[in-house]
Amino acid sequence: MPALVEVTLHVLSARPGGLLGVPLHGLLFSALERVNAALSERLHAAEVKGFRIGQSRWEETASGAHLTFQVGVLDDSLLGPLLEALTVGRTHGSEATTLRGEVLAVQITAQESYGDLYARHASDVSGRDLHFTFLTPTTFRTTDLDMPFPVPKTVYYGLQRRWEAFSDLHFGAELTNWVGRAVRVRDYRLKPRTVQFKGARGSAMTASLGEVHYVIARPGDAEPTFVRLLTEFANYAGVGYKTTFGLGHVETWGWHDHLQAAAGQTAGIDPD
């Protein structure tokens, strides 16, 4: 069941340099190991990881530094142990991982089962315009090279791979080729970013920040539904390379959810 979890730490160490997602990665694995060492080991070894780390916010307060960050959870078996590990008052991390903090608050901000996501999009969602905002540096890997531009076929191949790793609902091998023919870039506003990444091929990767507007330019049978579904799933999964270290956090929108719009109108809320 995909979920978004917001965590706030009272930081007990100096602010690390570089991407905060890197020490947060180590802190989360350290926390999981305390409650379920086997799960932590399995997660570390998995080719497709069951979580991603999102945008973080560092604040200096009168009581010390606070660090708030988002975790997207994709693996149903991970959410319970993660929440147990992040019990308020527990301290995690070490000087070796460059970040140590006490958990101040944990909140699930979004959650929906794979089956419910699929059913909602299959019956009540339409639209051709799909928008992605890249909140943290984002890059993709092709033939061992960094590719900072979000080509539709590459974006949706990665999302399909993550969805099918944790859901029994599969879309079929031909979806990637259909995306390559039918989903086009209508507009984009992207800025390049060089990301320093310790231990990764000379430590520097080329990434991008900004917005991309895709359009479903051709009709299909179930394929447009799958693409809209994966676009919403990106809010949980992130896109691209190194999402478990804080890269590839996106917010997406653009489809029209008829059921939610009807509920809003019933409550007297303008869906726009």
PDB file of C-alpha atoms in Angstrom:
ATOM      1  CA  MET A   1       0.000   0.000   0.000  1.00  0.00           C
ATOM      2  CA  PRO A   2       1.818   3.151  -1.133  1.00  0.00           C
ATOM      3  CA  ALA A   3       2.095   5.772   1.594  1.00  0.00           C
ATOM      4  CA  LEU A   4       3.741   9.120   2.226  1.00  0.00           C
ATOM      5  CA  VAL A   5       5.254   9.611   5.673  1.00  0.00           C
ATOM      6  CA  GLU A   6       6.493  12.958   7.002  1.00  0.00           C
ATOM      7  CA  VAL A   7       9.176  12.763   9.692  1.00  0.00           C
ATOM      8  CA  THR A   8      10.655  15.520  11.846  1.00  0.00           C
ATOM      9  CA  LEU A   9      13.929  15.015  13.721  1.00  0.00           C
ATOM     10  CA  HIS A  10      15.600  17.031  16.447  1.00  0.00           C
ATOM     11  CA  VAL A  11      19.139  16.932  15.076  1.00  0.00           C
ATOM     12  CA  LEU A  12      21.849  16.036  17.575  1.00  0.00           C
ATOM     13  CA  SER A  13      24.835  16.446  15.243  1.00  0.00           C
ATOM     14  CA  ALA A  14      26.313  19.115  13.003  1.00  0.00           C
ATOM     15  CA  ARG A  15      24.654  19.710   9.643  1.00  0.00           C
ATOM     16  CA  PRO A  16      26.190  17.333   7.063  1.00  0.00           C
ATOM     17  CA  GLY A  17      27.519  18.719   3.824  1.00  0.00           C
ATOM     18  CA  GLY A  18      25.989  17.899   0.466  1.00  0.00           C
ATOM     19  CA  LEU A  19      22.655  16.170  -0.134  1.00  0.00           C
ATOM     20  CA  LEU A  20      20.765  15.563   3.103  1.00  0.00           C
ATOM     21  CA  GLY A  21      19.188  12.500   1.512  1.00  0.00           C
ATOM     22  CA  VAL A  22      22.513  10.675   1.769  1.00  0.00           C
ATOM     23  CA  PRO A  23      22.814  10.732   5.605  1.00  0.00           C
ATOM     24  CA  LEU A  24      19.031  10.265   5.892  1.00  0.00           C
ATOM     25  CA  HIS A  25      19.425   7.061   3.878  1.00  0.00           C
ATOM     26  CA  GLY A  26      21.907   5.770   6.457  1.00  0.00           C
ATOM     27  CA  LEU A  27      19.748   6.901   9.369  1.00  0.00           C
ATOM     28  CA  LEU A  28      16.667   5.069   8.059  1.00  0.00           C
ATOM     29  CA  PHE A  29      18.548   1.816   7.557  1.00  0.00           C
ATOM     30  CA  SER A  30      20.030   2.143  11.045  1.00  0.00           C
ATOM     31  CA  ALA A  31      16.534   2.685  12.468  1.00  0.00           C
ATOM     32  CA  LEU A  32      15.061  -0.309  10.606  1.00  0.00           C
ATOM     33  CA  GLU A  33      17.900  -2.565  11.663  1.00  0.00           C
ATOM     34  CA  ARG A  34      16.991  -1.966  15.311  1.00  0.00           C
ATOM     35  CA  VAL A  35      13.448  -3.314  14.881  1.00  0.00           C
ATOM     36  CA  ASN A  36      13.860  -5.831  12.053  1.00  0.00           C
ATOM     37  CA  ALA A  37      17.419  -6.635  11.008  1.00  0.00           C
ATOM     38  CA  ALA A  38      16.294  -9.200   8.409  1.00  0.00           C
ATOM     39  CA  LEU A  39      14.003  -6.688   6.712  1.00  0.00           C
ATOM     40  CA  SER A  40      16.734  -4.055   6.704  1.00  0.00           C
ATOM     41  CA  GLU A  41      19.147  -6.499   5.077  1.00  0.00           C
ATOM     42  CA  ARG A  42      16.591  -7.625   2.498  1.00  0.00           C
ATOM     43  CA  LEU A  43      15.713  -4.031   1.656  1.00  0.00           C
ATOM     44  CA  HIS A  44      19.360  -3.098   1.264  1.00  0.00           C
ATOM     45  CA  ALA A  45      19.973  -5.993  -1.121  1.00  0.00           C
ATOM     46  CA  ALA A  46      16.820  -5.481  -3.209  1.00  0.00           C
ATOM     47  CA  GLU A  47      17.275  -4.384  -6.818  1.00  0.00           C
ATOM     48  CA  VAL A  48      14.101  -2.284  -6.584  1.00  0.00           C
ATOM     49  CA  LYS A  49      13.925  -0.563  -3.216  1.00  0.00           C
ATOM     50  CA  GLY A  50      10.602  -0.336  -1.402  1.00  0.00           C
ATOM     51  CA  PHE A  51      10.971   3.302  -0.418  1.00  0.00           C
ATOM     52  CA  ARG A  52      12.322   6.652  -1.511  1.00  0.00           C
ATOM     53  CA  ILE A  53      13.464   9.751   0.382  1.00  0.00           C
ATOM     54  CA  GLY A  54      11.974  13.073  -0.641  1.00  0.00           C
ATOM     55  CA  GLN A  55      12.588  16.741  -0.176  1.00  0.00           C
ATOM     56  CA  SER A  56      13.958  17.805   3.225  1.00  0.00           C
ATOM     57  CA  ARG A  57      13.775  21.037   5.203  1.00  0.00           C
ATOM     58  CA  TRP A  58      16.394  22.113   7.773  1.00  0.00           C
ATOM     59  CA  GLU A  59      15.312  24.677  10.380  1.00  0.00           C
ATOM     60  CA  GLU A  60      17.317  26.302  13.148  1.00  0.00           C
ATOM     61  CA  THR A  61      15.106  26.766  16.229  1.00  0.00           C
ATOM     62  CA  ALA A  62      15.632  27.957  19.783  1.00  0.00           C
ATOM     63  CA  SER A  63      15.843  24.334  20.920  1.00  0.00           C
ATOM     64  CA  GLY A  64      18.249  23.300  18.156  1.00  0.00           C
ATOM     65  CA  ALA A  65      18.069  22.178  14.545  1.00  0.00           C
ATOM     66  CA  HIS A  66      15.000  20.396  13.206  1.00  0.00           C
ATOM     67  CA  LEU A  67      15.027  18.351  10.017  1.00  0.00           C
ATOM     68  CA  THR A  68      11.737  17.461   8.292  1.00  0.00           C
ATOM     69  CA  PHE A  69      11.689  15.054   5.375  1.00  0.00           C
ATOM     70  CA  GLN A  70       9.309  12.841   3.433  1.00  0.00           C
ATOM     71  CA  VAL A  71       9.527   9.084   2.895  1.00  0.00           C
ATOM     72  CA  GLY A  72       7.557   7.412   0.127  1.00  0.00           C
ATOM     73  CA  VAL A  73       6.802   3.784   1.067  1.00  0.00           C
ATOM     74  CA  LEU A  74       6.020   1.341  -1.755  1.00  0.00           C
ATOM     75  CA  ASP A  75       6.357  -2.036  -0.021  1.00  0.00           C
ATOM     76  CA  ASP A  76       3.392  -3.096   2.145  1.00  0.00           C
ATOM     77  CA  SER A  77       5.704  -5.049   4.470  1.00  0.00           C
ATOM     78  CA  LEU A  78       7.830  -1.966   5.172  1.00  0.00           C
ATOM     79  CA  LEU A  79       5.340   0.574   6.516  1.00  0.00           C
ATOM     80  CA  GLY A  80       4.673  -1.069   9.889  1.00  0.00           C
ATOM     81  CA  PRO A  81       8.334  -1.644  10.808  1.00  0.00           C
ATOM     82  CA  LEU A  82       9.252   1.845   9.586  1.00  0.00           C
ATOM     83  CA  LEU A  83       6.625   3.478  11.811  1.00  0.00           C
ATOM     84  CA  GLU A  84       7.762   1.328  14.734  1.00  0.00           C
ATOM     85  CA  ALA A  85      11.377   2.335  14.152  1.00  0.00           C
ATOM     86  CA  LEU A  86      10.411   6.008  13.971  1.00  0.00           C
ATOM     87  CA  THR A  87       8.544   6.044  17.271  1.00  0.00           C
ATOM     88  CA  VAL A  88       8.575   9.537  18.758  1.00  0.00           C
ATOM     89  CA  GLY A  89      11.397   9.915  21.266  1.00  0.00           C
ATOM     90  CA  ARG A  90      13.727   7.364  19.720  1.00  0.00           C
ATOM     91  CA  THR A  91      17.209   8.448  18.678  1.00  0.00           C
ATOM     92  CA  HIS A  92      18.800   7.131  15.503  1.00  0.00           C
ATOM     93  CA  GLY A  93      21.973   7.560  13.504  1.00  0.00           C
ATOM     94  CA  SER A  94      25.561   8.067  14.543  1.00  0.00           C
ATOM     95  CA  GLU A  95      28.589  10.178  13.825  1.00  0.00           C
ATOM     96  CA  ALA A  96      29.672   7.455  11.392  1.00  0.00           C
ATOM     97  CA  THR A  97      26.568   8.136   9.249  1.00  0.00           C
ATOM     98  CA  THR A  98      27.119  11.922   9.724  1.00  0.00           C
ATOM     99  CA  LEU A  99      23.585  12.451  11.057  1.00  0.00           C
ATOM    100  CA  ARG A 100      22.073  11.710  14.440  1.00  0.00           C
ATOM    101  CA  GLY A 101      18.611  12.770  15.548  1.00  0.00           C
ATOM    102  CA  GLU A 102      15.692  12.219  17.885  1.00  0.00           C
ATOM    103  CA  VAL A 103      12.273  11.617  16.332  1.00  0.00           C
ATOM    104  CA  LEU A 104       9.939  14.522  17.168  1.00  0.00           C
ATOM    105  CA  ALA A 105       6.938  13.770  14.946  1.00  0.00           C
ATOM    106  CA  VAL A 106       5.724  11.236  12.375  1.00  0.00           C
ATOM    107  CA  GLN A 107       2.625  11.590  10.216  1.00  0.00           C
ATOM    108  CA  ILE A 108       1.148   9.578   7.337  1.00  0.00           C
ATOM    109  CA  THR A 109       0.082  12.283   4.873  1.00  0.00           C
ATOM    110  CA  ALA A 110      -1.260  10.033   2.077  1.00  0.00           C
ATOM    111  CA  GLN A 111      -2.065   6.348   1.705  1.00  0.00           C
ATOM    112  CA  GLU A 112      -4.000   4.252  -0.820  1.00  0.00           C
ATOM    113  CA  SER A 113      -3.810   0.594  -1.766  1.00  0.00           C
ATOM    114  CA  TYR A 114      -2.539  -0.493  -5.172  1.00  0.00           C
ATOM    115  CA  GLY A 115      -5.940  -2.031  -5.885  1.00  0.00           C
ATOM    116  CA  ASP A 116      -7.819   1.150  -4.990  1.00  0.00           C
ATOM    117  CA  LEU A 117      -5.473   3.321  -7.064  1.00  0.00           C
ATOM    118  CA  TYR A 118      -5.977   1.055 -10.054  1.00  0.00           C
ATOM    119  CA  ALA A 119      -9.769   0.847  -9.630  1.00  0.00           C
ATOM    120  CA  ARG A 120     -10.148   4.622  -9.286  1.00  0.00           C
ATOM    121  CA  HIS A 121      -8.149   5.334 -12.427  1.00  0.00           C
ATOM    122  CA  ALA A 122      -9.878   2.574 -14.391  1.00  0.00           C
ATOM    123  CA  SER A 123     -13.352   3.933 -13.656  1.00  0.00           C
ATOM    124  CA  ASP A 124     -13.245   7.627 -12.753  1.00  0.00           C
ATOM    125  CA  VAL A 125     -10.129   9.328 -14.165  1.00  0.00           C
ATOM    126  CA  SER A 126      -9.548  10.950 -17.561  1.00  0.00           C
ATOM    127  CA  GLY A 127      -7.343  13.561 -19.190  1.00  0.00           C
ATOM    128  CA  ARG A 128      -4.451  13.875 -21.636  1.00  0.00           C
ATOM    129  CA  ASP A 129      -2.263  16.502 -19.934  1.00  0.00           C
ATOM    130  CA  LEU A 130       0.201  15.320 -17.280  1.00  0.00           C
ATOM    131  CA  HIS A 131       2.491  17.613 -15.297  1.00  0.00           C
ATOM    132  CA  PHE A 132       5.626  16.767 -13.316  1.00  0.00           C
ATOM    133  CA  THR A 133       7.419  19.172 -10.974  1.00  0.00           C
ATOM    134  CA  PHE A 134      10.909  17.989 -10.003  1.00  0.00           C
ATOM    135  CA  LEU A 135      11.406  19.158  -6.404  1.00  0.00           C
ATOM    136  CA  THR A 136      14.846  17.614  -5.924  1.00  0.00           C
ATOM    137  CA  PRO A 137      17.590  17.035  -8.523  1.00  0.00           C
ATOM    138  CA  THR A 138      16.526  14.291 -10.907  1.00  0.00           C
ATOM    139  CA  THR A 139      18.520  12.194 -13.337  1.00  0.00           C
ATOM    140  CA  PHE A 140      18.143   8.922 -15.207  1.00  0.00           C
ATOM    141  CA  ARG A 141      20.590   6.174 -16.126  1.00  0.00           C
ATOM    142  CA  THR A 142      21.002   4.995 -19.715  1.00  0.00           C
ATOM    143  CA  THR A 143      23.980   2.920 -20.888  1.00  0.00           C
ATOM    144  CA  ASP A 144      25.924   3.893 -17.751  1.00  0.00           C
ATOM    145  CA  LEU A 145      25.488   7.630 -18.374  1.00  0.00           C
ATOM    146  CA  ASP A 146      23.524  10.334 -16.572  1.00  0.00           C
ATOM    147  CA  MET A 147      20.569  11.639 -18.570  1.00  0.00           C
ATOM    148  CA  PRO A 148      19.001  14.682 -16.861  1.00  0.00           C
ATOM    149  CA  PHE A 149      16.170  15.165 -19.386  1.00  0.00           C
ATOM    150  CA  PRO A 150      12.996  13.212 -18.472  1.00  0.00           C
ATOM    151  CA  VAL A 151      12.194  11.418 -21.733  1.00  0.00           C
ATOM    152  CA  PRO A 152       8.663   9.950 -21.349  1.00  0.00           C
ATOM    153  CA  LYS A 153       9.662   6.387 -22.229  1.00  0.00           C
ATOM    154  CA  THR A 154      12.410   6.415 -19.589  1.00  0.00           C
ATOM    155  CA  VAL A 155      10.223   8.025 -16.913  1.00  0.00           C
ATOM    156  CA  TYR A 156       7.358   5.578 -17.309  1.00  0.00           C
ATOM    157  CA  TYR A 157       9.571   2.514 -17.696  1.00  0.00           C
ATOM    158  CA  GLY A 158      10.999   3.223 -14.241  1.00  0.00           C
ATOM    159  CA  LEU A 159       7.580   3.854 -12.733  1.00  0.00           C
ATOM    160  CA  GLN A 160       6.167   0.648 -14.213  1.00  0.00           C
ATOM    161  CA  ARG A 161       9.139  -1.302 -12.856  1.00  0.00           C
ATOM    162  CA  ARG A 162       8.566   0.047  -9.343  1.00  0.00           C
ATOM    163  CA  TRP A 163       4.813  -0.514  -9.465  1.00  0.00           C
ATOM    164  CA  GLU A 164       5.159  -4.119 -10.639  1.00  0.00           C
ATOM    165  CA  ALA A 165       7.804  -4.887  -8.000  1.00  0.00           C
ATOM    166  CA  PHE A 166       5.242  -4.340  -5.226  1.00  0.00           C
ATOM    167  CA  SER A 167       1.820  -4.904  -6.824  1.00  0.00           C
ATOM    168  CA  ASP A 168       0.148  -7.957  -8.328  1.00  0.00           C
ATOM    169  CA  LEU A 169      -1.398  -5.706 -10.994  1.00  0.00           C
ATOM    170  CA  HIS A 170       0.881  -5.665 -14.051  1.00  0.00           C
ATOM    171  CA  PHE A 171       0.598  -3.589 -17.208  1.00  0.00           C
ATOM    172  CA  GLY A 172       2.388  -5.763 -19.763  1.00  0.00           C
ATOM    173  CA  ALA A 173       5.710  -5.507 -21.560  1.00  0.00           C
ATOM    174  CA  GLU A 174       4.326  -3.433 -24.453  1.00  0.00           C
ATOM    175  CA  LEU A 175       3.413  -0.404 -22.352  1.00  0.00           C
ATOM    176  CA  THR A 176       6.921   1.068 -22.620  1.00  0.00           C
ATOM    177  CA  ASN A 177       6.844   0.970 -26.415  1.00  0.00           C
ATOM    178  CA  TRP A 178       3.354   2.503 -26.456  1.00  0.00           C
ATOM    179  CA  VAL A 179       4.578   5.358 -24.236  1.00  0.00           C
ATOM    180  CA  GLY A 180       7.452   5.930 -26.652  1.00  0.00           C
ATOM    181  CA  ARG A 181       4.950   6.398 -29.498  1.00  0.00           C
ATOM    182  CA  ALA A 182       2.097   8.129 -27.704  1.00  0.00           C
ATOM    183  CA  VAL A 183       3.368  10.312 -24.832  1.00  0.00           C
ATOM    184  CA  ARG A 184       5.082  13.519 -25.924  1.00  0.00           C
ATOM    185  CA  VAL A 185       6.716  16.478 -24.227  1.00  0.00           C
ATOM    186  CA  ARG A 186       4.496  19.528 -24.712  1.00  0.00           C
ATOM    187  CA  ASP A 187       6.536  22.000 -22.666  1.00  0.00           C
ATOM    188  CA  TYR A 188       9.354  22.072 -20.144  1.00  0.00           C
ATOM    189  CA  ARG A 189      11.237  24.443 -17.881  1.00  0.00           C
ATOM    190  CA  LEU A 190      14.301  22.697 -16.521  1.00  0.00           C
ATOM    191  CA  LYS A 191      17.544  23.921 -14.975  1.00  0.00           C
ATOM    192  CA  PRO A 192      20.674  21.761 -14.863  1.00  0.00           C
ATOM    193  CA  ARG A 193      22.175  20.816 -11.510  1.00  0.00           C
ATOM    194  CA  THR A 194      25.463  19.125 -10.714  1.00  0.00           C
ATOM    195  CA  VAL A 195      24.993  16.779  -7.766  1.00  0.00           C
ATOM    196  CA  GLN A 196      28.014  15.837  -5.699  1.00  0.00           C
ATOM    197  CA  PHE A 197      27.612  12.238  -4.674  1.00  0.00           C
ATOM    198  CA  LYS A 198      30.348  10.604  -2.610  1.00  0.00           C
ATOM    199  CA  GLY A 199      31.534   7.349  -4.126  1.00  0.00           C
ATOM    200  CA  ALA A 200      29.527   7.658  -7.359  1.00  0.00           C
ATOM    201  CA  ARG A 201      31.753   7.744 -10.445  1.00  0.00           C
ATOM    202  CA  GLY A 202      33.935  10.672  -9.509  1.00  0.00           C
ATOM    203  CA  SER A 203      31.227  11.974  -7.122  1.00  0.00           C
ATOM    204  CA  ALA A 204      29.415  14.265  -9.605  1.00  0.00           C
ATOM    205  CA  MET A 205      26.180  13.595 -11.494  1.00  0.00           C
ATOM    206  CA  THR A 206      24.266  15.799 -13.917  1.00  0.00           C
ATOM    207  CA  ALA A 207      20.626  16.308 -12.896  1.00  0.00           C
ATOM    208  CA  SER A 208      17.790  18.769 -13.426  1.00  0.00           C
ATOM    209  CA  LEU A 209      15.132  20.701 -11.497  1.00  0.00           C
ATOM    210  CA  GLY A 210      11.942  22.256 -12.815  1.00  0.00           C
ATOM    211  CA  GLU A 211       8.771  21.245 -14.636  1.00  0.00           C
ATOM    212  CA  VAL A 212       7.726  19.069 -17.575  1.00  0.00           C
ATOM    213  CA  HIS A 213       4.327  18.919 -19.253  1.00  0.00           C
ATOM    214  CA  TYR A 214       3.534  15.691 -21.107  1.00  0.00           C
ATOM    215  CA  VAL A 215       0.535  15.007 -23.318  1.00  0.00           C
ATOM    216  CA  ILE A 216      -1.017  11.678 -24.291  1.00  0.00           C
ATOM    217  CA  ALA A 217      -1.052  12.331 -28.031  1.00  0.00           C
ATOM    218  CA  ARG A 218      -2.590   9.102 -29.326  1.00  0.00           C
ATOM    219  CA  PRO A 219      -5.641   7.036 -28.373  1.00  0.00           C
ATOM    220  CA  GLY A 220      -5.225   3.650 -26.756  1.00  0.00           C
ATOM    221  CA  ASP A 221      -7.185   0.915 -25.028  1.00  0.00           C
ATOM    222  CA  ALA A 222      -6.034   0.574 -21.419  1.00  0.00           C
ATOM    223  CA  GLU A 223      -2.710   2.349 -21.994  1.00  0.00           C
ATOM    224  CA  PRO A 224      -3.864   5.931 -21.236  1.00  0.00           C
ATOM    225  CA  THR A 225      -5.332   4.705 -17.946  1.00  0.00           C
ATOM    226  CA  PHE A 226      -2.041   3.012 -17.061  1.00  0.00           C
ATOM    227  CA  VAL A 227      -0.058   6.156 -17.859  1.00  0.00           C
ATOM    228  CA  ARG A 228      -2.314   8.390 -15.738  1.00  0.00           C
ATOM    229  CA  LEU A 229      -2.133   5.857 -12.908  1.00  0.00           C
ATOM    230  CA  LEU A 230       1.668   5.715 -13.031  1.00  0.00           C
ATOM    231  CA  THR A 231       1.765   9.516 -13.096  1.00  0.00           C
ATOM    232  CA  GLU A 232      -0.100   9.645  -9.786  1.00  0.00           C
ATOM    233  CA  PHE A 233       2.018   6.777  -8.437  1.00  0.00           C
ATOM    234  CA  ALA A 234       5.100   8.942  -9.065  1.00  0.00           C
ATOM    235  CA  ASN A 235       4.021  11.062  -6.077  1.00  0.00           C
ATOM    236  CA  TYR A 236       4.807   8.036  -3.916  1.00  0.00           C
ATOM    237  CA  ALA A 237       7.649   6.440  -5.857  1.00  0.00           C
ATOM    238  CA  GLY A 238       9.662   9.345  -7.210  1.00  0.00           C
ATOM    239  CA  VAL A 239      11.352   9.012 -10.590  1.00  0.00           C
ATOM    240  CA  GLY A 240      14.814   8.343 -11.911  1.00  0.00           C
ATOM    241  CA  TYR A 241      18.064   7.356 -10.253  1.00  0.00           C
ATOM    242  CA  LYS A 242      19.064   7.287  -6.559  1.00  0.00           C
ATOM    243  CA  THR A 243      15.591   8.036  -5.207  1.00  0.00           C
ATOM    244  CA  THR A 244      16.507   6.378  -1.897  1.00  0.00           C
ATOM    245  CA  PHE A 245      19.143   9.102  -1.450  1.00  0.00           C
ATOM    246  CA  GLY A 246      16.785  12.034  -2.002  1.00  0.00           C
ATOM    247  CA  LEU A 247      16.896  12.448  -5.779  1.00  0.00           C
ATOM    248  CA  GLY A 248      13.838  12.346  -8.035  1.00  0.00           C
ATOM    249  CA  HIS A 249      11.138  13.695  -5.687  1.00  0.00           C
ATOM    250  CA  VAL A 250       8.259  14.857  -7.881  1.00  0.00           C
ATOM    251  CA  GLU A 251       4.762  16.252  -7.558  1.00  0.00           C
ATOM    252  CA  THR A 252       2.408  15.371 -10.402  1.00  0.00           C
ATOM    253  CA  TRP A 253      -1.047  16.510 -11.530  1.00  0.00           C
ATOM    254  CA  GLY A 254      -3.153  17.107 -14.607  1.00  0.00           C
ATOM    255  CA  TRP A 255      -5.612  14.204 -14.796  1.00  0.00           C
ATOM    256  CA  HIS A 256      -9.294  14.718 -13.971  1.00  0.00           C
ATOM    257  CA  ASP A 257     -10.656  12.565 -11.147  1.00  0.00           C
ATOM    258  CA  HIS A 258     -14.432  12.549 -11.662  1.00  0.00           C
ATOM    259  CA  LEU A 259     -15.208  10.817  -8.362  1.00  0.00           C
ATOM    260  CA  GLN A 260     -13.207  13.308  -6.300  1.00  0.00           C
ATOM    261  CA  ALA A 261     -14.663  16.216  -8.273  1.00  0.00           C
ATOM    262  CA  ALA A 262     -18.207  14.990  -7.590  1.00  0.00           C
ATOM    263  CA  ALA A 263     -17.418  14.621  -3.894  1.00  0.00           C
ATOM    264  CA  GLY A 264     -16.056  18.172  -3.836  1.00  0.00           C
ATOM    265  CA  GLN A 265     -19.156  19.552  -5.518  1.00  0.00           C
ATOM    266  CA  THR A 266     -21.377  17.716  -3.039  1.00  0.00           C
ATOM    267  CA  ALA A 267     -19.452  19.338  -0.215  1.00  0.00           C
ATOM    268  CA  GLY A 268     -19.659  22.735  -1.911  1.00  0.00           C
ATOM    269  CA  ILE A 269     -15.980  22.793  -2.896  1.00  0.00           C
ATOM    270  CA  ASP A 270     -14.795  24.084  -6.262  1.00  0.00           C
ATOM    271  CA  PRO A 271     -12.516  21.288  -7.685  1.00  0.00           C
ATOM    272  CA  ASP A 272     -10.462  23.907  -9.540  1.00  0.00           C
TER     273      ASP A 272
END
